[in-house]
Amino acid sequence: MTFEEFDVVVVGGGPAGSTLAALTAMRGHNVLVLEKEHFPRYQIGESLLPSTVHGICRLLGLTEELAEAGFPVKRGGTFRWGARPEPWTFSFSVSPHISGPTSFAYQVERSRFDELMLKNARRKGAEVREGCAVTALIEGEEGRAAGVRYTDADGAEHEVRAQFVVDASGNRSRLYSKVGGERKYSDFFRSLALFGYFEGGKRLPAPNSGNILSVAFDSGWFWYIPLSPTLTSVGAVVRREMAEKIQGDREKALAALIAECPLISEYLADATRVTSGQYGELRIRKDYSYHQTSFWRPGMILIGDAACFVDPVFSSGVHLATYSGLLAARSINSVLSGDLDEKVALTEYEARYRREYGVFYEFLVSFYEMHRDEDSYFWQAKKVTRNNHTEIESFVDLVGGVSSGEQVLTSSTTGRLRSRSAEFAAAVEEVAVSDDGNMVPMFKSTVVKQVMAEGGQVQMRAMLGEDAEPEVPLFPGGLVASPDGLSWLPYRPA
Ligand code: FAD
């Protein structure tokens, strides 16, 4: 057994872990990343949002490398969803927060994207050890986490002590439970995804050929993500009760789901399924919406999927992972420099991450509510009903507790969600029938405005750096980002 000491030990080298590792190493801290796999490794979650590309990746110094990687450019999303039988398109370019040259994202093969992010963390000064699986948390004195034990690729055991243990190990490791509280699974979003890869699928007409295509159908919805001119990621999200059917013969199950959905059938008419290499397997993921009731305890922080995850329909996973990596890095940097008390810095972290998660949660509830199909079990279960009222209410309270008091304007949560969803559906309709495809009404709807706001801020700060307008706190008595974006400062009004 070897014993070492670092300032920060990060468990997991996915987008959350590599963001945090780079941004703490950039402030000169001694950072170790322990990653169980050897990169490049497979991961799902290929459709990005602009805030990751132009906000976090810019702060990380990855803009050029990403542009040179040749990932398909995603101008937005095209949806066959809601009342309208024809597909409609949502492009980032009309958002008041992100218009101009930063109004796009990429569709990425995660094996390549995650490797690029992890290599960057190494370049910024973090020590990265692959093939090293963390097996336990080391408890310190007075309830403080003090480090981790891990096993390296040769099976040797090691102990690392650190002032902060960051769990960025995604949705599968068990380490998160050591933070205390519990992981609560969402009943509303309870679904299951069956996915694979195809060569030779059709593309949307230019200039939207790099868009994600999301298609609602009786049993759920499909994603269709172009990863290269010929490779496409295709997944069906269906109700959880279908798990058994799908376990048997995945090939048949996916073919049957595709046959149920005319648009996806048409797009895949001349395509063949990839059956070898990292994309050869048909995979299943289930129960993928949850949140931990605490995101930190003294000496330990959860980021990315280790803390929470909400349904993939609007491609928010990597945004939430990298954004939480940035927020937690600011908190750690502020504590290690002696500028802020741990409780103050980590309370800011948790409040901001919960708020962002909650804003997406609410947007996605509205998004599902917008699609109506009276005869479908899947779509009936996705309605804001009396049965899921309490669960949704508790989430919205969670957002309300940390954001503006706007929530109290309408009497009930379900009523408010319904009206926001109707407002969003009306905006979609207005855009769809307009001659010029002007998207402003969509960006004016409350849920879309909320969901784009914080990502837009992150982009703005990353672009303008010290020239950015001084921030105001998100919460009364809260903190603001430092001019370089890497730590927190107390708010001092001019
Ligand atoms: P991960 O990417 O899971 O990285 C965690 C890392 O920790 C892994 O590399 C793992 O090997 C390592 N690790 C685990 N245990 C240990 C251990 N004990 N010791 C050391 N290392 C360990 N997101 C999007 O943005 N766009 C999408 O289109 C999208 N689609 C999705 C579709 C589905 C069906 C699902 C389920 C998710 C989707 N997501 C999407 C979400 C996305 O996959 C995740 O949110 C994102 O990968 C989270 O990043 P992370 O860094 O928190 O975790």
Coordinates of C-alpha atoms and ligand atoms in Angstrom, one line a residue:
M1 CA 0.0 0.0 0.0
T2 CA 1.3 3.5 -1.0
F3 CA 0.3 6.7 0.8
E4 CA 0.2 10.1 -1.0
E5 CA -1.2 13.6 -0.4
F6 CA -2.9 16.0 -2.8
D7 CA -5.0 19.1 -2.4
V8 CA -7.8 17.6 -4.5
V9 CA -8.5 14.0 -5.5
V10 CA -11.1 13.6 -8.3
V11 CA -12.8 10.3 -8.8
G12 CA -13.7 9.9 -12.5
G13 CA -12.3 11.5 -15.6
G14 CA -15.5 12.2 -17.5
P15 CA -16.6 15.7 -18.5
A16 CA -17.4 16.7 -14.9
G17 CA -14.1 15.4 -13.4
S18 CA -11.8 16.7 -16.2
T19 CA -13.4 20.2 -16.0
L20 CA -13.0 20.4 -12.3
A21 CA -9.5 19.0 -12.4
A22 CA -8.3 21.4 -15.0
L23 CA -9.9 24.5 -13.4
T24 CA -8.4 23.7 -10.0
A25 CA -5.0 22.8 -11.4
M26 CA -5.0 26.2 -13.3
R27 CA -5.0 27.9 -9.9
G28 CA -1.9 26.0 -9.0
H29 CA -3.4 23.3 -6.8
N30 CA -2.1 19.8 -6.6
V31 CA -4.8 17.7 -8.2
L32 CA -5.0 13.9 -8.8
V33 CA -7.6 12.3 -11.1
L34 CA -8.3 8.6 -10.7
E35 CA -10.1 7.1 -13.7
K36 CA -11.2 3.4 -13.6
E37 CA -11.1 2.9 -17.4
H38 CA -8.4 3.5 -20.0
F39 CA -9.4 6.3 -22.4
P40 CA -10.7 6.4 -25.1
R41 CA -13.7 4.6 -23.6
Y42 CA -17.4 4.5 -24.7
Q43 CA -20.0 6.7 -23.1
I44 CA -23.5 7.8 -24.1
G45 CA -24.5 11.6 -24.3
E46 CA -23.3 12.8 -27.6
S47 CA -25.4 16.0 -28.3
L48 CA -23.9 19.1 -26.6
L49 CA -25.2 22.5 -25.8
P50 CA -23.5 25.8 -26.7
S51 CA -22.6 26.7 -23.1
T52 CA -20.3 23.7 -22.9
V53 CA -18.6 24.4 -26.2
H54 CA -18.3 28.2 -25.9
G55 CA -18.4 28.7 -22.1
I56 CA -16.7 25.9 -20.3
C57 CA -14.4 24.7 -23.1
R58 CA -13.3 28.2 -23.8
L59 CA -12.4 28.6 -20.1
L60 CA -10.5 25.4 -20.4
G61 CA -8.6 26.6 -23.5
L62 CA -10.1 24.0 -25.8
T63 CA -11.8 26.1 -28.4
E64 CA -9.3 25.6 -31.2
E65 CA -8.8 21.9 -30.5
L66 CA -12.5 21.3 -30.6
A67 CA -12.9 23.2 -33.8
E68 CA -10.2 21.2 -35.4
A69 CA -11.6 17.8 -34.2
G70 CA -14.2 18.0 -37.1
F71 CA -17.3 17.1 -35.0
P72 CA -20.6 17.8 -36.8
V73 CA -21.9 21.3 -36.1
K74 CA -25.2 21.3 -34.3
R75 CA -27.2 24.5 -35.0
G76 CA -30.1 23.3 -32.8
G77 CA -32.8 20.6 -32.6
T78 CA -35.4 19.4 -35.0
F79 CA -38.5 17.9 -33.3
R80 CA -41.5 15.9 -34.4
W81 CA -43.2 16.6 -31.1
G82 CA -46.4 18.3 -29.9
A83 CA -49.6 19.0 -31.8
R84 CA -47.9 19.7 -35.2
P85 CA -47.5 16.7 -37.5
E86 CA -44.6 18.3 -39.4
P87 CA -41.1 18.5 -37.8
W88 CA -40.2 22.0 -36.4
T89 CA -36.7 23.3 -35.7
F90 CA -35.3 25.1 -32.7
S91 CA -32.0 26.9 -33.6
F92 CA -29.7 28.4 -31.0
S93 CA -29.0 31.4 -33.2
V94 CA -32.0 33.4 -32.2
S95 CA -31.4 33.2 -28.5
P96 CA -30.8 36.7 -27.1
H97 CA -28.2 35.0 -24.8
I98 CA -26.1 33.3 -27.3
S99 CA -26.7 34.8 -30.7
G100 CA -23.8 35.4 -33.1
P101 CA -20.8 33.2 -33.7
T102 CA -21.3 31.1 -30.6
S103 CA -24.8 29.9 -31.5
F104 CA -23.9 26.3 -32.2
A105 CA -22.7 23.2 -30.4
Y106 CA -21.3 19.9 -31.6
Q107 CA -22.4 16.3 -31.8
V108 CA -19.5 14.4 -30.4
E109 CA -18.3 10.8 -30.2
R110 CA -17.9 10.8 -26.5
S111 CA -14.8 8.5 -26.6
R112 CA -13.0 11.3 -28.5
F113 CA -14.5 14.2 -26.7
D114 CA -13.9 12.8 -23.2
E115 CA -10.3 11.9 -24.1
L116 CA -9.6 15.4 -25.4
M117 CA -11.0 16.9 -22.1
L118 CA -9.0 14.5 -19.9
K119 CA -5.8 15.2 -21.8
N120 CA -6.4 18.8 -21.4
A121 CA -6.7 18.4 -17.6
R122 CA -3.3 16.7 -17.7
R123 CA -1.9 19.6 -19.8
K124 CA -3.2 22.1 -17.3
G125 CA -1.2 20.4 -14.5
A126 CA -3.5 17.7 -13.0
E127 CA -2.0 14.2 -12.5
V128 CA -4.2 11.7 -14.3
R129 CA -4.0 8.0 -13.5
E130 CA -6.1 5.7 -15.8
G131 CA -7.0 2.1 -14.9
C132 CA -7.4 3.1 -11.3
A133 CA -10.7 2.3 -9.6
V134 CA -11.6 4.0 -6.3
T135 CA -12.9 1.5 -3.8
A136 CA -13.5 3.4 -0.6
L137 CA -13.7 6.8 1.0
I138 CA -11.3 7.5 3.9
E139 CA -13.1 9.1 6.8
G140 CA -11.2 11.9 8.7
E141 CA -11.8 13.6 12.0
E142 CA -15.1 15.3 13.0
G143 CA -17.1 14.0 10.0
R144 CA -14.7 15.2 7.4
A145 CA -13.8 13.1 4.3
A146 CA -10.1 12.7 4.2
G147 CA -9.2 10.8 1.0
V148 CA -9.8 7.6 -1.0
R149 CA -8.5 4.1 -1.4
Y150 CA -8.0 2.8 -5.0
T151 CA -6.7 -0.2 -6.9
D152 CA -4.5 0.3 -9.9
A153 CA -4.4 -1.6 -13.1
D154 CA -2.0 -4.2 -11.6
G155 CA -4.2 -4.8 -8.7
A156 CA -2.0 -2.9 -6.2
E157 CA -3.8 -0.9 -3.4
H158 CA -3.1 2.7 -2.7
E159 CA -4.3 5.4 -0.3
V160 CA -4.5 9.1 -1.2
R161 CA -5.3 11.8 1.3
A162 CA -6.7 15.2 0.1
Q163 CA -8.4 18.3 1.4
F164 CA -11.2 17.7 -1.0
V165 CA -12.5 14.4 -2.5
V166 CA -14.6 15.1 -5.6
D167 CA -16.9 12.4 -6.7
A168 CA -17.3 12.7 -10.5
S169 CA -17.8 9.0 -11.1
G170 CA -21.1 9.3 -13.0
N171 CA -24.2 7.4 -12.2
R172 CA -22.8 4.0 -11.5
S173 CA -20.3 4.1 -8.7
R174 CA -21.5 3.8 -5.1
L175 CA -19.2 6.5 -3.7
Y176 CA -21.9 9.2 -3.8
S177 CA -23.8 7.6 -0.9
K178 CA -20.9 8.6 1.4
V179 CA -21.9 12.2 1.1
G180 CA -25.0 11.5 3.2
G181 CA -28.7 12.0 2.4
E182 CA -30.2 9.7 -0.2
R183 CA -30.6 9.3 -4.0
K184 CA -34.2 10.0 -5.0
Y185 CA -35.4 8.6 -8.3
S186 CA -37.9 10.5 -10.3
D187 CA -41.2 8.7 -11.0
F188 CA -42.2 11.2 -13.6
F189 CA -39.1 10.6 -15.8
R190 CA -38.9 6.9 -15.1
S191 CA -38.0 5.5 -18.5
L192 CA -35.6 3.2 -20.3
A193 CA -33.5 3.8 -23.4
L194 CA -32.5 1.2 -26.0
F195 CA -29.8 2.4 -28.4
G196 CA -27.3 1.6 -31.1
Y197 CA -25.5 3.0 -34.1
F198 CA -26.2 3.0 -37.8
E199 CA -24.1 3.7 -41.0
G200 CA -25.7 5.4 -44.0
G201 CA -28.8 7.0 -42.4
K202 CA -30.4 10.0 -44.0
R203 CA -29.6 13.6 -43.0
L204 CA -31.8 16.6 -42.4
P205 CA -31.6 19.1 -45.2
A206 CA -28.9 21.7 -44.9
P207 CA -28.2 23.9 -43.0
N208 CA -29.7 21.6 -40.3
S209 CA -28.0 18.4 -41.2
G210 CA -26.0 18.4 -37.9
N211 CA -29.1 18.9 -35.8
I212 CA -30.4 16.3 -33.3
L213 CA -33.7 14.9 -34.6
S214 CA -36.1 14.0 -31.8
V215 CA -39.3 12.2 -32.7
A216 CA -42.3 11.4 -30.5
F217 CA -44.2 8.2 -31.3
D218 CA -46.7 6.0 -29.5
S219 CA -44.3 4.1 -27.3
G220 CA -42.0 7.0 -26.4
W221 CA -39.5 9.0 -28.4
F222 CA -36.4 8.6 -30.6
W223 CA -33.2 10.5 -30.7
Y224 CA -31.3 10.5 -34.0
I225 CA -27.8 12.1 -33.7
P226 CA -25.4 12.5 -36.7
L227 CA -21.9 11.7 -35.4
S228 CA -20.2 11.9 -38.8
P229 CA -21.5 12.2 -42.4
T230 CA -22.4 8.6 -42.3
L231 CA -22.5 7.4 -38.6
T232 CA -25.7 8.0 -36.6
S233 CA -26.6 7.4 -32.9
V234 CA -30.2 6.1 -32.6
G235 CA -32.0 5.5 -29.4
A236 CA -35.6 4.8 -28.3
V237 CA -36.8 6.1 -24.9
V238 CA -39.7 3.9 -23.8
R239 CA -41.6 3.1 -20.7
R240 CA -39.8 1.2 -18.0
E241 CA -42.3 -1.6 -18.0
M242 CA -40.9 -2.6 -21.4
A243 CA -37.6 -3.7 -19.8
E244 CA -38.3 -7.4 -20.0
K245 CA -39.4 -7.3 -23.6
I246 CA -36.2 -5.6 -24.5
Q247 CA -33.9 -7.7 -22.5
G248 CA -34.8 -10.8 -24.6
D249 CA -33.8 -9.9 -28.1
R250 CA -32.6 -6.3 -28.3
E251 CA -32.2 -6.4 -32.1
K252 CA -35.8 -7.4 -32.6
A253 CA -37.0 -5.0 -30.0
L254 CA -35.2 -2.0 -31.6
A255 CA -36.4 -3.0 -35.1
A256 CA -40.0 -3.2 -33.9
L257 CA -39.7 0.2 -32.3
I258 CA -38.2 1.7 -35.4
A259 CA -41.0 0.2 -37.5
E260 CA -43.5 1.9 -35.2
C261 CA -42.1 5.3 -36.0
P262 CA -42.5 6.3 -39.7
L263 CA -40.0 9.2 -39.7
I264 CA -37.2 7.2 -38.1
S265 CA -38.0 4.3 -40.4
E266 CA -37.7 6.6 -43.4
Y267 CA -34.3 8.0 -42.1
L268 CA -32.9 4.5 -41.6
A269 CA -34.4 3.0 -44.7
D270 CA -30.9 2.6 -46.4
A271 CA -28.9 2.3 -43.2
T272 CA -27.2 -0.7 -41.7
R273 CA -26.6 -1.3 -38.0
V274 CA -23.0 -1.2 -36.8
T275 CA -22.2 -4.5 -35.2
S276 CA -18.5 -4.3 -34.3
G277 CA -16.2 -2.1 -32.3
Q278 CA -17.3 0.4 -29.6
Y279 CA -20.6 0.9 -31.4
G280 CA -21.4 -2.7 -32.1
E281 CA -23.5 -3.4 -29.0
L282 CA -27.2 -2.5 -28.5
R283 CA -27.2 -1.0 -25.1
I284 CA -29.8 -0.3 -22.4
R285 CA -30.0 2.4 -19.7
K286 CA -32.7 2.6 -17.2
D287 CA -33.9 4.7 -14.2
Y288 CA -31.8 7.6 -15.3
S289 CA -33.4 10.6 -13.5
Y290 CA -32.5 11.2 -9.9
H291 CA -30.9 13.6 -7.5
Q292 CA -29.0 13.2 -4.2
T293 CA -30.5 15.1 -1.3
S294 CA -27.1 16.5 -0.3
F295 CA -24.4 17.5 -2.8
W296 CA -21.6 18.0 -0.3
R297 CA -20.3 17.4 3.2
P298 CA -17.1 18.7 4.8
G299 CA -14.2 17.6 2.5
M300 CA -16.4 15.9 -0.1
I301 CA -18.4 17.1 -3.2
L302 CA -20.6 15.4 -5.8
I303 CA -20.5 16.8 -9.3
G304 CA -22.1 15.8 -12.7
D305 CA -24.2 12.6 -12.8
A306 CA -22.9 11.6 -9.3
A307 CA -25.1 14.4 -7.9
C308 CA -28.1 14.3 -10.3
F309 CA -29.3 13.6 -13.7
V310 CA -32.5 14.5 -15.6
D311 CA -33.9 12.8 -18.7
P312 CA -31.9 13.2 -21.9
V313 CA -34.5 14.8 -24.2
F314 CA -32.9 18.3 -24.3
S315 CA -29.2 17.1 -24.2
S316 CA -28.5 18.7 -20.8
G317 CA -26.3 16.0 -19.3
V318 CA -22.9 17.2 -20.4
H319 CA -23.9 20.8 -19.8
L320 CA -24.9 20.0 -16.2
A321 CA -21.7 17.9 -15.7
T322 CA -19.3 20.5 -16.9
Y323 CA -21.2 23.4 -15.4
S324 CA -21.2 21.7 -12.0
G325 CA -17.4 21.1 -12.5
L326 CA -16.9 24.8 -13.0
L327 CA -19.1 25.8 -10.0
A328 CA -17.4 23.3 -7.7
A329 CA -13.9 24.3 -8.9
R330 CA -14.7 27.9 -8.0
S331 CA -15.7 26.8 -4.5
I332 CA -12.6 24.7 -4.0
N333 CA -10.3 27.4 -5.3
S334 CA -11.8 29.9 -3.0
V335 CA -11.4 27.7 0.1
L336 CA -7.9 26.5 -0.7
S337 CA -6.7 30.1 -1.2
G338 CA -8.1 30.9 2.3
D339 CA -10.6 33.5 0.9
L340 CA -13.8 31.8 1.8
D341 CA -15.1 29.5 4.5
E342 CA -16.0 26.0 3.2
K343 CA -19.6 26.2 4.2
V344 CA -20.2 29.5 2.4
A345 CA -18.4 28.4 -0.7
L346 CA -20.1 25.0 -1.0
T347 CA -23.5 26.3 -0.1
E348 CA -23.2 28.6 -3.1
Y349 CA -22.1 25.5 -5.2
E350 CA -25.1 23.4 -4.2
A351 CA -27.6 26.2 -4.6
R352 CA -26.4 27.1 -8.1
Y353 CA -26.2 23.5 -9.3
R354 CA -29.6 22.7 -7.9
R355 CA -31.1 25.7 -9.5
E356 CA -29.7 24.8 -12.9
Y357 CA -30.9 21.2 -12.5
G358 CA -34.3 22.4 -11.4
V359 CA -34.7 24.8 -14.3
F360 CA -34.0 21.9 -16.7
Y361 CA -36.3 19.6 -14.8
E362 CA -39.2 22.1 -15.1
F363 CA -38.5 22.7 -18.7
L364 CA -38.5 19.0 -19.5
V365 CA -41.8 18.5 -17.6
S366 CA -43.3 21.2 -19.8
F367 CA -41.7 19.6 -22.9
Y368 CA -43.4 16.3 -22.2
E369 CA -46.7 17.9 -21.2
M370 CA -46.7 19.6 -24.6
H371 CA -47.0 16.3 -26.5
R372 CA -50.5 14.8 -26.4
D373 CA -51.5 11.3 -27.3
E374 CA -54.6 10.2 -25.5
D375 CA -54.1 6.5 -26.5
S376 CA -50.5 6.1 -25.5
Y377 CA -49.5 4.7 -22.1
F378 CA -46.1 6.4 -22.4
W379 CA -47.5 9.8 -23.1
Q380 CA -50.3 9.6 -20.5
A381 CA -47.7 8.8 -17.9
K382 CA -45.9 12.0 -18.9
K383 CA -48.8 14.3 -18.1
V384 CA -48.7 16.5 -15.0
T385 CA -51.3 14.6 -13.0
R386 CA -52.5 14.4 -9.5
N387 CA -50.4 11.2 -9.1
N388 CA -47.1 12.9 -9.8
H389 CA -48.1 16.2 -8.3
T390 CA -46.2 15.9 -5.1
E391 CA -43.0 14.8 -6.7
I392 CA -43.1 17.7 -9.3
E393 CA -44.1 20.1 -6.6
S394 CA -41.1 19.2 -4.4
F395 CA -38.7 19.8 -7.4
V396 CA -40.3 23.1 -8.2
D397 CA -40.1 24.2 -4.6
L398 CA -36.4 23.3 -4.7
V399 CA -36.0 25.6 -7.7
G400 CA -38.3 28.2 -6.1
G401 CA -36.2 28.1 -2.9
V402 CA -33.1 29.3 -4.7
S403 CA -34.4 31.3 -7.6
S404 CA -36.8 34.3 -7.9
G405 CA -40.1 34.4 -6.1
E406 CA -41.9 34.3 -9.5
Q407 CA -43.3 30.9 -8.6
V408 CA -45.8 32.2 -6.1
L409 CA -47.7 34.1 -8.8
T410 CA -49.9 31.2 -9.7
S411 CA -51.8 29.1 -7.2
S412 CA -50.6 25.6 -7.9
T413 CA -47.5 24.0 -9.3
T414 CA -49.5 21.8 -11.7
G415 CA -51.5 24.8 -12.9
R416 CA -48.3 26.8 -13.4
L417 CA -46.5 24.0 -15.2
R418 CA -49.6 23.5 -17.4
S419 CA -49.8 27.1 -18.3
R420 CA -46.0 27.3 -19.1
S421 CA -46.3 24.2 -21.2
A422 CA -49.3 25.7 -23.1
E423 CA -47.3 28.9 -23.6
F424 CA -44.4 26.9 -24.9
A425 CA -46.6 24.9 -27.2
A426 CA -48.2 28.1 -28.5
A427 CA -44.8 29.5 -29.3
V428 CA -43.8 26.3 -31.1
E429 CA -47.0 26.6 -33.2
E430 CA -46.4 30.3 -33.9
V431 CA -42.9 29.5 -35.2
A432 CA -44.1 26.5 -37.2
V433 CA -46.7 28.5 -39.1
S434 CA -44.6 31.6 -39.6
D435 CA -43.4 32.2 -43.2
D436 CA -39.9 33.1 -42.2
G437 CA -39.4 30.6 -39.4
N438 CA -38.7 33.5 -37.0
M439 CA -38.0 31.8 -33.7
V440 CA -38.3 34.8 -31.3
P441 CA -41.6 33.6 -29.8
M442 CA -40.0 30.4 -28.6
F443 CA -37.2 32.2 -26.9
K444 CA -39.8 34.5 -25.2
S445 CA -41.6 31.6 -23.6
T446 CA -40.8 31.4 -19.9
V447 CA -39.3 27.9 -19.7
V448 CA -37.0 28.4 -22.7
K449 CA -35.8 31.8 -21.4
Q450 CA -34.9 30.2 -18.0
V451 CA -33.2 27.2 -19.5
M452 CA -31.0 29.4 -21.8
A453 CA -30.1 32.1 -19.3
E454 CA -27.4 30.7 -17.1
G455 CA -25.6 28.9 -20.0
G456 CA -25.6 32.2 -21.8
Q457 CA -24.0 33.9 -18.8
V458 CA -21.3 31.3 -18.7
Q459 CA -20.6 31.8 -22.4
M460 CA -20.5 35.6 -22.0
R461 CA -18.1 35.5 -19.1
A462 CA -15.8 33.0 -20.9
M463 CA -15.7 35.2 -24.0
L464 CA -15.2 38.5 -22.3
G465 CA -13.1 37.5 -19.3
E466 CA -12.1 40.5 -17.3
D467 CA -14.2 42.8 -19.6
A468 CA -17.5 41.1 -18.7
E469 CA -20.0 43.2 -16.8
P470 CA -19.7 42.7 -13.0
E471 CA -22.2 40.0 -11.9
V472 CA -24.9 40.3 -9.3
P473 CA -25.5 37.3 -7.0
L474 CA -28.1 34.7 -8.0
F475 CA -29.4 34.5 -4.5
P476 CA -29.7 37.1 -1.7
G477 CA -26.5 37.3 0.1
G478 CA -24.8 35.0 -2.4
L479 CA -21.4 35.2 -4.1
V480 CA -20.3 36.3 -7.6
A481 CA -17.7 34.8 -10.0
S482 CA -14.2 36.4 -10.0
P483 CA -13.2 38.2 -13.2
D484 CA -11.2 35.2 -14.5
G485 CA -14.2 32.9 -13.6
L486 CA -12.2 30.5 -11.5
S487 CA -13.3 31.5 -8.0
W488 CA -16.0 33.2 -6.0
L489 CA -16.0 36.7 -4.5
P490 CA -18.3 38.3 -2.0
Y491 CA -20.7 40.7 -3.7
R492 CA -19.8 44.4 -3.3
P493 CA -22.3 46.7 -5.1
A494 CA -20.6 49.5 -6.9
Ligands
FAD1 P1 -19.4 10.2 -16.8 O1 -19.4 10.7 -18.2 O2 -20.2 8.9 -16.5 O3 -18.0 9.9 -16.3 C1 -17.7 9.3 -15.1 C2 -16.3 8.6 -15.1 O4 -16.0 8.0 -13.8 C3 -16.3 7.5 -16.1 O5 -15.2 7.7 -17.0 C4 -16.1 6.2 -15.2 O6 -15.2 5.2 -15.9 C5 -15.4 6.8 -14.0 N1 -15.6 6.0 -12.8 C6 -16.7 5.4 -12.4 N2 -16.5 4.8 -11.2 C7 -15.2 5.0 -10.9 C8 -14.4 4.6 -9.8 N3 -14.9 3.8 -8.8 N4 -13.1 5.0 -9.8 C9 -12.6 5.7 -10.8 N5 -13.3 6.1 -11.8 C10 -14.6 5.8 -11.9 N6 -26.0 14.2 -22.2 C11 -25.8 15.2 -23.2 O7 -25.2 16.2 -22.9 N7 -26.3 15.0 -24.4 C12 -27.0 13.9 -24.8 O8 -27.5 13.7 -25.9 C13 -27.2 12.9 -23.8 N8 -27.9 11.7 -24.1 C14 -28.1 10.8 -23.1 C15 -28.8 9.6 -23.3 C16 -29.0 8.7 -22.3 C17 -29.9 7.5 -22.6 C18 -28.4 8.9 -21.1 C19 -28.7 7.9 -20.0 C20 -27.7 10.0 -20.8 C21 -27.5 10.9 -21.8 N9 -26.7 12.1 -21.5 C22 -26.6 13.1 -22.5 C23 -26.1 12.3 -20.2 C24 -24.6 12.1 -20.2 O9 -24.4 10.8 -20.5 C25 -24.1 12.4 -18.8 O10 -24.8 13.4 -18.1 C26 -22.6 12.7 -18.7 O11 -21.8 11.7 -19.3 C27 -22.2 12.9 -17.3 O12 -20.8 13.2 -17.2 P2 -20.0 12.8 -15.8 O13 -18.6 13.4 -16.0 O14 -20.8 13.3 -14.7 O15 -20.0 11.3 -15.8

